mmCIF file of C-alpha atoms in Angstrom:
data_model
loop_
_atom_site.group_PDB
_atom_site.id
_atom_site.type_symbol
_atom_site.label_atom_id
_atom_site.label_comp_id
_atom_site.label_asym_id
_atom_site.label_seq_id
_atom_site.Cartn_x
_atom_site.Cartn_y
_atom_site.Cartn_z
ATOM 1 C CA MET R 1 6.594 -9.560 15.515
ATOM 2 C CA ASN R 2 3.337 -11.563 15.831
ATOM 3 C CA LYS R 3 1.525 -13.474 13.133
ATOM 4 C CA LYS R 4 -0.723 -10.521 12.215
ATOM 5 C CA ASP R 5 2.239 -8.238 11.826
ATOM 6 C CA VAL R 6 4.072 -10.671 9.575
ATOM 7 C CA THR R 7 1.020 -11.292 7.405
ATOM 8 C CA SER R 8 0.466 -7.573 7.114
ATOM 9 C CA ALA R 9 4.057 -6.826 6.100
ATOM 10 C CA LEU R 10 4.006 -9.628 3.512
ATOM 11 C CA LYS R 11 0.647 -8.388 2.216
ATOM 12 C CA VAL R 12 2.181 -5.006 1.517
ATOM 13 C CA ILE R 13 4.984 -6.635 -0.423
ATOM 14 C CA ALA R 14 2.628 -8.837 -2.371
ATOM 15 C CA ILE R 15 0.303 -6.009 -3.385
ATOM 16 C CA SER R 16 3.233 -3.750 -4.131
ATOM 17 C CA SER R 17 4.678 -6.380 -6.545
ATOM 18 C CA VAL R 18 1.448 -6.216 -8.486
ATOM 19 C CA LEU R 19 1.338 -2.433 -8.674
ATOM 20 C CA LEU R 20 5.027 -2.008 -9.600
ATOM 21 C CA ALA R 21 8.455 -3.478 -9.143
ATOM 22 C CA VAL R 22 9.478 -2.933 -5.525
ATOM 23 C CA SER R 23 13.091 -2.152 -4.827
ATOM 24 C CA THR R 24 15.078 -0.029 -2.484
ATOM 25 C CA LEU R 25 15.616 2.263 -5.456
ATOM 26 C CA THR R 26 11.972 3.214 -5.820
ATOM 27 C CA VAL R 27 10.094 5.733 -3.798
ATOM 28 C CA LEU R 28 7.512 3.313 -2.383
ATOM 29 C CA HIS R 29 6.871 4.128 1.296
ATOM 30 C CA ILE R 30 5.356 1.314 3.370
ATOM 31 C CA VAL R 31 3.060 2.856 6.096
ATOM 32 C CA THR R 32 2.022 1.302 9.341
ATOM 33 C CA SER R 33 -1.612 0.747 8.142
ATOM 34 C CA THR R 34 -0.143 -1.881 5.681
ATOM 35 C CA GLU R 35 -1.134 0.134 2.693
ATOM 36 C CA VAL R 36 1.188 1.361 -0.008
ATOM 37 C CA ASP R 37 1.614 5.104 -0.448
ATOM 38 C CA TRP R 38 3.680 6.675 -3.215
ATOM 39 C CA GLN R 39 5.938 9.263 -1.470
ATOM 40 C CA ALA R 40 8.922 11.374 -2.054
ATOM 41 C CA PRO R 41 12.311 9.875 -0.928
ATOM 42 C CA ASP R 42 11.911 9.620 2.816
ATOM 43 C CA GLN R 43 15.413 8.248 3.339
ATOM 44 C CA TYR R 44 16.602 11.777 3.138
ATOM 45 C CA VAL R 45 20.232 12.549 3.858
ATOM 46 C CA GLU R 46 21.591 16.039 3.260
ATOM 47 C CA SER R 47 24.058 16.242 0.483
ATOM 48 C CA LYS R 48 27.327 17.923 1.427
ATOM 49 C CA ASP R 49 27.424 19.560 -2.001
ATOM 50 C CA GLN R 50 24.318 21.648 -1.592
ATOM 51 C CA ILE R 51 22.406 22.157 1.682
ATOM 52 C CA VAL R 52 19.234 24.178 1.557
ATOM 53 C CA PRO R 53 16.416 24.566 4.092
ATOM 54 C CA GLU R 54 13.099 22.661 3.748
ATOM 55 C CA VAL R 55 10.593 24.727 1.875
ATOM 56 C CA THR R 56 6.880 25.454 2.078
ATOM 57 C CA LEU R 57 4.870 26.008 -1.078
ATOM 58 C CA ALA R 58 3.674 29.542 -1.598
ATOM 59 C CA SER R 59 0.517 28.042 -3.063
ATOM 60 C CA SER R 60 -1.313 25.074 -1.668
ATOM 61 C CA ASN R 61 -3.056 24.313 -4.955
ATOM 62 C CA VAL R 62 -3.139 20.683 -5.955
ATOM 63 C CA PRO R 63 -3.924 19.743 -9.543
ATOM 64 C CA VAL R 64 -7.656 19.343 -10.108
ATOM 65 C CA LEU R 65 -9.117 15.920 -9.834
ATOM 66 C CA LYS R 66 -10.197 14.767 -13.259
ATOM 67 C CA VAL R 67 -11.520 11.265 -13.728
ATOM 68 C CA GLU R 68 -13.137 10.998 -17.144
ATOM 69 C CA ALA R 69 -13.144 7.195 -17.694
ATOM 70 C CA LYS R 70 -14.945 4.899 -15.268
ATOM 71 C CA ASN R 71 -12.310 2.249 -15.598
ATOM 72 C CA PRO R 72 -9.097 3.948 -16.748
ATOM 73 C CA VAL R 73 -6.366 1.800 -18.254
ATOM 74 C CA SER R 74 -2.656 2.283 -17.640
ATOM 75 C CA THR R 75 -0.637 3.738 -20.552
ATOM 76 C CA ILE R 76 2.751 2.944 -19.038
ATOM 77 C CA LYS R 77 3.556 -0.463 -20.577
ATOM 78 C CA GLU R 78 2.864 0.711 -24.156
ATOM 79 C CA TYR R 79 4.748 3.932 -23.591
ATOM 80 C CA MET R 80 7.818 2.201 -22.201
ATOM 81 C CA GLU R 81 7.878 -0.462 -24.931
ATOM 82 C CA LYS R 82 7.916 2.303 -27.551
ATOM 83 C CA THR R 83 10.378 4.750 -25.921
ATOM 84 C CA LEU R 84 12.863 2.806 -23.735
ATOM 85 C CA THR R 85 16.096 2.030 -25.649
ATOM 86 C CA ASP R 86 18.532 -0.778 -24.879
ATOM 87 C CA GLU R 87 20.908 1.901 -23.598
ATOM 88 C CA ASP R 88 18.218 3.191 -21.187
ATOM 89 C CA ILE R 89 17.592 -0.282 -19.864
ATOM 90 C CA GLN R 90 21.286 -1.050 -19.422
ATOM 91 C CA LEU R 91 21.793 2.242 -17.624
ATOM 92 C CA ILE R 92 19.063 1.359 -15.095
ATOM 93 C CA TYR R 93 20.420 -2.165 -14.630
ATOM 94 C CA ASN R 94 23.903 -0.772 -13.905
ATOM 95 C CA TYR R 95 22.402 1.740 -11.508
ATOM 96 C CA ALA R 96 20.509 -0.960 -9.656
ATOM 97 C CA ASP R 97 23.372 -3.488 -9.605
ATOM 98 C CA ASN R 98 26.125 -1.089 -8.595
ATOM 99 C CA ASN R 99 24.226 0.996 -6.020
ATOM 100 C CA THR R 100 25.100 0.309 -2.391
ATOM 101 C CA ASN R 101 22.828 2.898 -0.703
ATOM 102 C CA ALA R 102 19.677 1.918 1.143
ATOM 103 C CA GLY R 103 17.850 4.484 -0.942
ATOM 104 C CA PRO R 104 18.466 7.650 -3.007
ATOM 105 C CA LEU R 105 19.694 10.756 -1.166
ATOM 106 C CA SER R 106 18.509 14.298 -1.605
ATOM 107 C CA ASN R 107 19.490 17.867 -0.617
ATOM 108 C CA ARG R 108 16.086 18.476 0.945
ATOM 109 C CA LYS R 109 12.755 16.775 1.554
ATOM 110 C CA MET R 110 9.774 17.341 -0.667
ATOM 111 C CA SER R 111 7.123 19.337 1.048
ATOM 112 C CA ASP R 112 3.707 17.797 1.752
ATOM 113 C CA GLN R 113 2.130 19.902 -0.980
ATOM 114 C CA GLU R 114 4.788 18.722 -3.461
ATOM 115 C CA VAL R 115 4.020 15.129 -2.577
ATOM 116 C CA LYS R 116 0.269 15.659 -2.999
ATOM 117 C CA ARG R 117 0.740 17.285 -6.371
ATOM 118 C CA MET R 118 3.109 14.479 -7.376
ATOM 119 C CA ARG R 119 0.567 11.812 -6.499
ATOM 120 C CA VAL R 120 -2.095 13.457 -8.615
ATOM 121 C CA LEU R 121 0.308 13.918 -11.502
ATOM 122 C CA ASN R 122 1.362 10.298 -11.183
ATOM 123 C CA ASP R 123 -2.162 9.145 -11.927
ATOM 124 C CA GLN R 124 -2.393 11.586 -14.847
ATOM 125 C CA TYR R 125 0.899 10.199 -16.089
ATOM 126 C CA THR R 126 -0.299 6.615 -15.710
ATOM 127 C CA TYR R 127 -3.846 6.818 -16.977
ATOM 128 C CA GLU R 128 -4.056 10.050 -19.077
ATOM 129 C CA GLY R 129 -0.721 9.744 -20.818
ATOM 130 C CA ILE R 130 0.634 13.125 -19.574
ATOM 131 C CA ARG R 131 4.418 13.197 -20.026
ATOM 132 C CA PRO R 132 7.176 15.636 -19.211
ATOM 133 C CA GLU R 133 8.515 17.823 -22.016
ATOM 134 C CA LYS R 134 12.078 16.775 -21.189
ATOM 135 C CA GLU R 135 13.710 13.924 -19.341
ATOM 136 C CA LEU R 136 15.202 14.364 -15.873
ATOM 137 C CA PRO R 137 18.925 15.143 -16.198
ATOM 138 C CA LEU R 138 20.960 12.337 -14.721
ATOM 139 C CA LYS R 139 24.166 14.192 -14.042
ATOM 140 C CA ALA R 140 25.278 17.529 -12.597
ATOM 141 C CA GLY R 141 25.004 20.563 -14.735
ATOM 142 C CA ASP R 142 23.301 23.897 -15.200
ATOM 143 C CA TYR R 143 19.906 22.545 -14.162
ATOM 144 C CA ASN R 144 17.361 23.690 -11.527
ATOM 145 C CA PHE R 145 16.471 20.035 -10.756
ATOM 146 C CA TYR R 146 18.516 16.955 -11.564
ATOM 147 C CA PHE R 147 19.502 13.503 -10.335
ATOM 148 C CA ASP R 148 23.231 12.761 -10.101
ATOM 149 C CA ILE R 149 23.074 9.065 -10.871
ATOM 150 C CA ASN R 150 26.738 8.538 -9.889
ATOM 151 C CA LYS R 151 26.114 9.994 -6.463
ATOM 152 C CA ASP R 152 22.562 8.547 -6.200
ATOM 153 C CA THR R 153 21.420 12.052 -5.170
ATOM 154 C CA TYR R 154 18.487 14.253 -6.152
ATOM 155 C CA TYR R 155 19.204 18.020 -6.170
ATOM 156 C CA TYR R 156 16.033 20.024 -5.736
ATOM 157 C CA PRO R 157 15.731 23.783 -6.201
ATOM 158 C CA ILE R 158 14.979 25.875 -3.114
ATOM 159 C CA ARG R 159 11.677 26.937 -4.668
ATOM 160 C CA PRO R 160 8.839 24.464 -5.024
ATOM 161 C CA LEU R 161 9.105 21.947 -7.894
ATOM 162 C CA THR R 162 7.086 22.764 -10.944
ATOM 163 C CA ASP R 163 4.646 20.311 -12.493
ATOM 164 C CA GLU R 164 7.157 19.693 -15.308
ATOM 165 C CA GLU R 165 9.886 18.854 -12.821
ATOM 166 C CA LEU R 166 7.559 16.568 -10.885
ATOM 167 C CA LEU R 167 6.653 14.791 -14.116
ATOM 168 C CA GLN R 168 10.353 14.380 -14.892
ATOM 169 C CA TYR R 169 10.729 12.790 -11.484
ATOM 170 C CA ILE R 170 7.726 10.491 -12.014
ATOM 171 C CA ASP R 171 8.968 9.525 -15.519
ATOM 172 C CA TRP R 172 12.385 8.478 -14.196
ATOM 173 C CA ILE R 173 10.898 6.432 -11.362
ATOM 174 C CA GLU R 174 8.453 4.682 -13.639
ATOM 175 C CA LYS R 175 11.309 3.833 -15.985
ATOM 176 C CA ILE R 176 13.160 2.234 -13.063
ATOM 177 C CA ASN R 177 10.057 0.302 -12.013
ATOM 178 C CA TYR R 178 9.273 -0.903 -15.487
ATOM 179 C CA THR R 179 12.860 -1.991 -16.221
ATOM 180 C CA LEU R 180 13.431 -3.779 -12.934
ATOM 181 C CA SER R 181 9.961 -5.483 -13.173
ATOM 182 C CA LYS R 182 11.448 -7.492 -16.076
ATOM 183 C CA ARG R 183 13.648 -9.272 -13.557
ATOM 184 C CA ILE R 184 10.731 -10.397 -11.450
ATOM 185 C CA VAL R 185 9.375 -13.845 -12.174
ATOM 186 C CA PRO R 186 5.811 -14.046 -10.737
ATOM 187 C CA LEU R 187 5.069 -17.114 -8.580
ATOM 188 C CA LYS R 188 2.507 -19.468 -9.925
ATOM 189 C CA PRO R 189 0.032 -21.375 -7.771
ATOM 190 C CA ASP R 190 0.480 -25.107 -7.375
ATOM 191 C CA THR R 191 -1.967 -27.640 -8.896
ATOM 192 C CA LYS R 192 -3.608 -28.188 -5.544
ATOM 193 C CA ASP R 193 -4.167 -24.461 -4.915
ATOM 194 C CA ILE R 194 -7.392 -22.743 -5.718
ATOM 195 C CA THR R 195 -7.466 -20.655 -8.876
ATOM 196 C CA GLU R 196 -7.193 -16.841 -9.041
ATOM 197 C CA ALA R 197 -10.851 -16.666 -10.094
ATOM 198 C CA SER R 198 -11.896 -18.691 -7.047
ATOM 199 C CA ALA R 199 -9.778 -16.482 -4.769
ATOM 200 C CA VAL R 200 -11.379 -13.330 -6.198
ATOM 201 C CA LYS R 201 -14.868 -14.829 -5.712
ATOM 202 C CA LYS R 202 -14.079 -15.683 -2.052
ATOM 203 C CA ALA R 203 -12.730 -12.181 -1.417
ATOM 204 C CA LYS R 204 -15.826 -10.526 -2.863
ATOM 205 C CA GLU R 205 -18.062 -12.855 -0.768
ATOM 206 C CA SER R 206 -16.134 -11.967 2.382
ATOM 207 C CA ILE R 207 -16.408 -8.247 1.755
ATOM 208 C CA SER R 208 -20.122 -8.576 1.077
ATOM 209 C CA LYS R 209 -20.752 -10.666 4.181
ATOM 210 C CA LEU R 210 -18.669 -8.647 6.693
ATOM 211 C CA TYR R 211 -18.982 -5.122 5.405
ATOM 212 C CA ASP R 212 -21.979 -5.220 3.096
ATOM 213 C CA GLY R 213 -19.398 -3.890 0.602
ATOM 214 C CA ASP R 214 -19.840 -3.524 -3.193
ATOM 215 C CA VAL R 215 -16.557 -3.676 -5.128
ATOM 216 C CA SER R 216 -17.998 -3.477 -8.645
ATOM 217 C CA GLU R 217 -16.665 0.043 -9.207
ATOM 218 C CA LEU R 218 -13.261 -0.484 -7.543
ATOM 219 C CA GLU R 219 -9.971 -1.397 -9.190
ATOM 220 C CA MET R 220 -8.722 -4.864 -8.304
ATOM 221 C CA PHE R 221 -5.183 -6.184 -7.842
ATOM 222 C CA VAL R 222 -4.462 -9.867 -7.207
ATOM 223 C CA SER R 223 -1.130 -11.402 -6.108
ATOM 224 C CA TYR R 224 0.003 -14.934 -5.196
ATOM 225 C CA MET R 225 2.750 -15.571 -2.721
ATOM 226 C CA LYS R 226 4.393 -18.342 -0.679
ATOM 227 C CA LEU R 227 5.100 -17.498 2.939
ATOM 228 C CA GLY R 228 7.436 -18.738 5.637
ATOM 229 C CA PRO R 229 9.627 -21.786 5.872
ATOM 230 C CA GLU R 230 6.767 -24.033 4.850
ATOM 231 C CA GLN R 231 6.185 -21.954 1.735
ATOM 232 C CA LYS R 232 2.489 -21.759 2.409
ATOM 233 C CA GLY R 233 0.582 -20.432 -0.585
ATOM 234 C CA VAL R 234 -1.752 -17.408 -0.187
ATOM 235 C CA TRP R 235 -3.717 -15.122 -2.451
ATOM 236 C CA PHE R 236 -3.874 -11.403 -1.770
ATOM 237 C CA VAL R 237 -6.746 -9.400 -3.254
ATOM 238 C CA LEU R 238 -6.897 -5.604 -3.040
ATOM 239 C CA PHE R 239 -9.810 -3.374 -4.090
ATOM 240 C CA GLN R 240 -9.369 0.392 -4.193
ATOM 241 C CA PRO R 241 -10.740 3.407 -6.153
ATOM 242 C CA TYR R 242 -9.554 3.872 -9.694
ATOM 243 C CA MET R 243 -6.919 6.581 -10.004
ATOM 244 C CA PHE R 244 -6.355 6.148 -6.277
ATOM 245 C CA ASN R 245 -3.611 8.771 -5.915
ATOM 246 C CA GLN R 246 -5.890 11.508 -7.271
ATOM 247 C CA VAL R 247 -8.824 10.381 -5.053
ATOM 248 C CA ASP R 248 -6.641 10.249 -1.957
ATOM 249 C CA ALA R 249 -4.886 13.520 -2.589
ATOM 250 C CA SER R 250 -8.181 15.259 -3.249
ATOM 251 C CA GLY R 251 -9.433 14.534 0.240
ATOM 252 C CA GLU R 252 -12.505 12.626 -0.974
ATOM 253 C CA THR R 253 -13.844 9.861 1.274
ATOM 254 C CA TYR R 254 -13.069 6.434 -0.097
ATOM 255 C CA ILE R 255 -12.972 2.797 1.025
ATOM 256 C CA LYS R 256 -10.358 0.105 0.401
ATOM 257 C CA TYR R 257 -10.580 -3.624 1.028
ATOM 258 C CA ASP R 258 -7.892 -6.222 1.178
ATOM 259 C CA VAL R 259 -8.413 -9.946 1.637
ATOM 260 C CA THR R 260 -5.926 -12.760 2.248
ATOM 261 C CA ILE R 261 -6.892 -16.304 1.328
ATOM 262 C CA ASP R 262 -5.235 -19.659 2.067
ATOM 263 C CA SER R 263 -4.596 -20.963 -1.424
ATOM 264 C CA LEU R 264 -4.809 -24.626 -0.361
ATOM 265 C CA SER R 265 -7.937 -24.639 1.762
ATOM 266 C CA GLY R 266 -9.584 -21.592 0.294
ATOM 267 C CA ALA R 267 -10.210 -20.162 3.735
ATOM 268 C CA VAL R 268 -10.263 -16.398 4.127
ATOM 269 C CA ILE R 269 -7.632 -15.741 6.797
ATOM 270 C CA ASP R 270 -7.750 -11.944 6.838
ATOM 271 C CA SER R 271 -10.469 -9.588 5.563
ATOM 272 C CA SER R 272 -9.902 -5.887 6.143
ATOM 273 C CA ARG R 273 -11.564 -2.584 5.313
ATOM 274 C CA PHE R 274 -10.098 0.911 5.404
ATOM 275 C CA ILE R 275 -12.352 4.007 5.423
ATOM 276 C CA SER R 276 -10.459 7.232 4.821
ATOM 277 C CA LYS R 277 -12.722 9.411 6.920
ATOM 278 C CA ASN R 278 -12.274 7.189 10.018
ATOM 279 C CA LYS R 279 -9.383 8.956 11.638
ATOM 280 C CA LEU R 280 -7.033 7.181 14.030
ATOM 281 C CA THR R 281 -8.209 7.806 17.591
ATOM 282 C CA PRO R 282 -5.697 6.460 20.109
ATOM 283 C CA ILE R 283 -7.238 4.858 23.210
ATOM 284 C CA PRO R 284 -6.197 6.644 26.399
ATOM 285 C CA THR R 285 -4.891 4.429 29.231
ATOM 286 C CA ARG R 286 -7.821 5.324 31.433
ATOM 287 C CA VAL R 287 -10.349 4.349 28.736
ATOM 288 C CA SER R 288 -8.419 1.169 27.903
ATOM 289 C CA GLU R 289 -8.827 0.110 31.574
ATOM 290 C CA GLN R 290 -12.587 0.806 31.326
ATOM 291 C CA ILE R 291 -12.896 -1.266 28.138
ATOM 292 C CA LYS R 292 -11.448 -4.291 30.054
ATOM 293 C CA HIS R 293 -14.786 -4.377 31.960
ATOM 294 C CA ASP R 294 -17.037 -3.443 29.052
ATOM 295 C CA GLN R 295 -18.681 -6.589 27.772
ATOM 296 C CA SER R 296 -20.288 -4.773 24.820
ATOM 297 C CA TRP R 297 -17.078 -5.090 22.797
ATOM 298 C CA ILE R 298 -17.044 -8.909 23.283
ATOM 299 C CA THR R 299 -20.739 -9.080 22.457
ATOM 300 C CA ARG R 300 -20.128 -7.071 19.241
ATOM 301 C CA ALA R 301 -17.261 -9.388 18.249
ATOM 302 C CA LYS R 302 -19.389 -12.541 18.825
ATOM 303 C CA THR R 303 -22.177 -11.051 16.699
ATOM 304 C CA ILE R 304 -19.732 -10.377 13.869
ATOM 305 C CA VAL R 305 -18.401 -13.926 13.927
ATOM 306 C CA LYS R 306 -21.816 -15.593 14.284
ATOM 307 C CA GLN R 307 -24.152 -13.399 12.276
ATOM 308 C CA LYS R 308 -21.910 -11.634 9.736
ATOM 309 C CA GLN R 309 -19.253 -14.343 9.150
ATOM 310 C CA GLY R 310 -21.873 -17.097 9.544
ATOM 311 C CA GLU R 311 -19.699 -19.262 11.793
ATOM 312 C CA GLU R 312 -21.607 -22.402 12.909
ATOM 313 C CA ARG R 313 -19.055 -23.843 15.392
ATOM 314 C CA SER R 314 -19.565 -23.055 19.010
ATOM 315 C CA ILE R 315 -17.673 -20.263 20.711
ATOM 316 C CA VAL R 316 -15.926 -21.550 23.819
ATOM 317 C CA LYS R 317 -13.962 -18.431 24.783
ATOM 318 C CA ALA R 318 -13.917 -14.719 24.019
ATOM 319 C CA SER R 319 -11.457 -12.135 25.516
ATOM 320 C CA ARG R 320 -9.863 -8.822 24.788
ATOM 321 C CA ILE R 321 -6.222 -8.882 23.498
ATOM 322 C CA GLN R 322 -4.251 -6.458 25.674
ATOM 323 C CA ASP R 323 -1.494 -4.775 23.625
ATOM 324 C CA ASP R 324 -0.318 -1.169 23.555
ATOM 325 C CA LYS R 325 0.046 -1.301 19.796
ATOM 326 C CA TYR R 326 -3.748 -1.713 19.504
ATOM 327 C CA ASP R 327 -4.383 1.199 21.863
ATOM 328 C CA LYS R 328 -2.044 3.440 19.767
ATOM 329 C CA ARG R 329 -3.944 2.506 16.566
ATOM 330 C CA GLY R 330 -7.342 3.064 18.230
ATOM 331 C CA ILE R 331 -8.261 -0.631 17.826
ATOM 332 C CA VAL R 332 -10.006 -2.936 20.254
ATOM 333 C CA ALA R 333 -9.069 -6.552 19.366
ATOM 334 C CA ILE R 334 -11.258 -9.432 20.601
ATOM 335 C CA SER R 335 -10.049 -13.026 20.359
ATOM 336 C CA ILE R 336 -12.796 -15.652 19.633
ATOM 337 C CA GLU R 337 -11.901 -19.262 20.254
ATOM 338 C CA LEU R 338 -14.030 -22.031 18.714
ATOM 339 C CA GLU R 339 -14.756 -25.558 19.910
ATOM 340 C CA ASP R 340 -12.192 -27.185 17.567
ATOM 341 C CA GLY R 341 -9.350 -24.797 18.587
ATOM 342 C CA SER R 342 -9.717 -22.411 15.611
ATOM 343 C CA LYS R 343 -9.684 -18.728 16.389
ATOM 344 C CA TYR R 344 -10.883 -15.447 15.054
ATOM 345 C CA VAL R 345 -9.557 -11.993 15.963
ATOM 346 C CA ALA R 346 -12.045 -9.174 15.443
ATOM 347 C CA GLU R 347 -10.330 -5.781 15.225
ATOM 348 C CA MET R 348 -12.790 -2.928 15.804
ATOM 349 C CA LYS R 349 -12.308 0.822 15.614
ATOM 350 C CA TYR R 350 -12.604 2.797 18.821
ATOM 351 C CA PRO R 351 -15.053 4.230 19.794
ATOM 352 C CA GLN R 352 -17.608 3.263 17.111
ATOM 353 C CA LYS R 353 -17.109 -0.542 17.287
ATOM 354 C CA ILE R 354 -16.754 -0.600 13.488
ATOM 355 C CA LEU R 355 -15.097 -3.745 12.171
ATOM 356 C CA ARG R 356 -11.638 -2.948 10.719
ATOM 357 C CA SER R 357 -10.458 -6.507 10.198
ATOM 358 C CA LEU R 358 -11.436 -10.087 10.851
ATOM 359 C CA ILE R 359 -8.538 -12.528 11.106
ATOM 360 C CA TYR R 360 -8.938 -16.302 11.098
ATOM 361 C CA GLU R 361 -6.486 -18.839 12.491
ATOM 362 C CA PRO R 362 -7.473 -22.468 11.787
ATOM 363 C CA ALA R 363 -6.742 -25.062 14.391
ATOM 364 C CA VAL R 364 -3.368 -26.759 14.103
ATOM 365 C CA LYS R 365 -3.760 -30.285 12.894
ATOM 366 C CA LEU R 366 -1.668 -32.905 14.654
ATOM 367 C CA LYS R 367 0.570 -34.935 12.401
#
């Protein structure tokens, strides 16, 4: 795994820890684009007690997108503080501590439409205060849908889940997330690190410079982490649409930005943009060979570094990074080496040459 891959994976963990408590018990699914998606249990193992075929919804209707407030506020913390009892919390702690599975099991997978409906309902649960009429049953019984907590297994009906059942599922997962989040002690920056406010300012400046982006109407999440054996401090800043699950499930076009900042130097070491309408277009082998001899990609990368990033140091070398993983992602990556040994990597979408990410690696200082 190269440096970019490690940073990307840790970025997912950092942002996830801001959004909710990450554990193997939750249904967070980390996708290859390094963004967090809320999915049904994908670690699906058929239960021997009840095996049913995967289903397809008779109706493809997804709950209607309804965003009334410009900047909606989560209702979860207040709700949990009022409703969770000591017995509820201890039950979840026991479940987490005594569970040995890599993730919950289920008798079938959720269909794509069920997942889409669940994501919309999750935002309505979070921001609009919509709750299930009843709690999810946590033991076997005469129920259409339940979770056997002793077997760590969800039992779905053959038919599609109703909105009430999806809300019961969401409610249970949010209770787990809220309860386990109490065990997480957030890292605090050192005295020599830049402040959160400074990190946010640098992130906004980077987005404005590289992408002409305006984040004033996007929701922001900020996380501080220490990486690697040297425990190097970094700030992660994510900007995405409010009520993101609803926006994404509705098929609307949206933009997300994430920026990684060295907390000691204040340097932006990774600035990325995701545009939902830009579909992944793998680069065929034949085209990849042609790009080797196409100087326009290198010219574009130099322009980004010099004119958009505003780099004043001289460029001494520029070359394409040959890697199948980039071809599969539809990315052309150009390495730009500066006079002092520092480097940039400009990742551009094929075939439009649209900047996807600019990564910065400062020169290694000799001790």
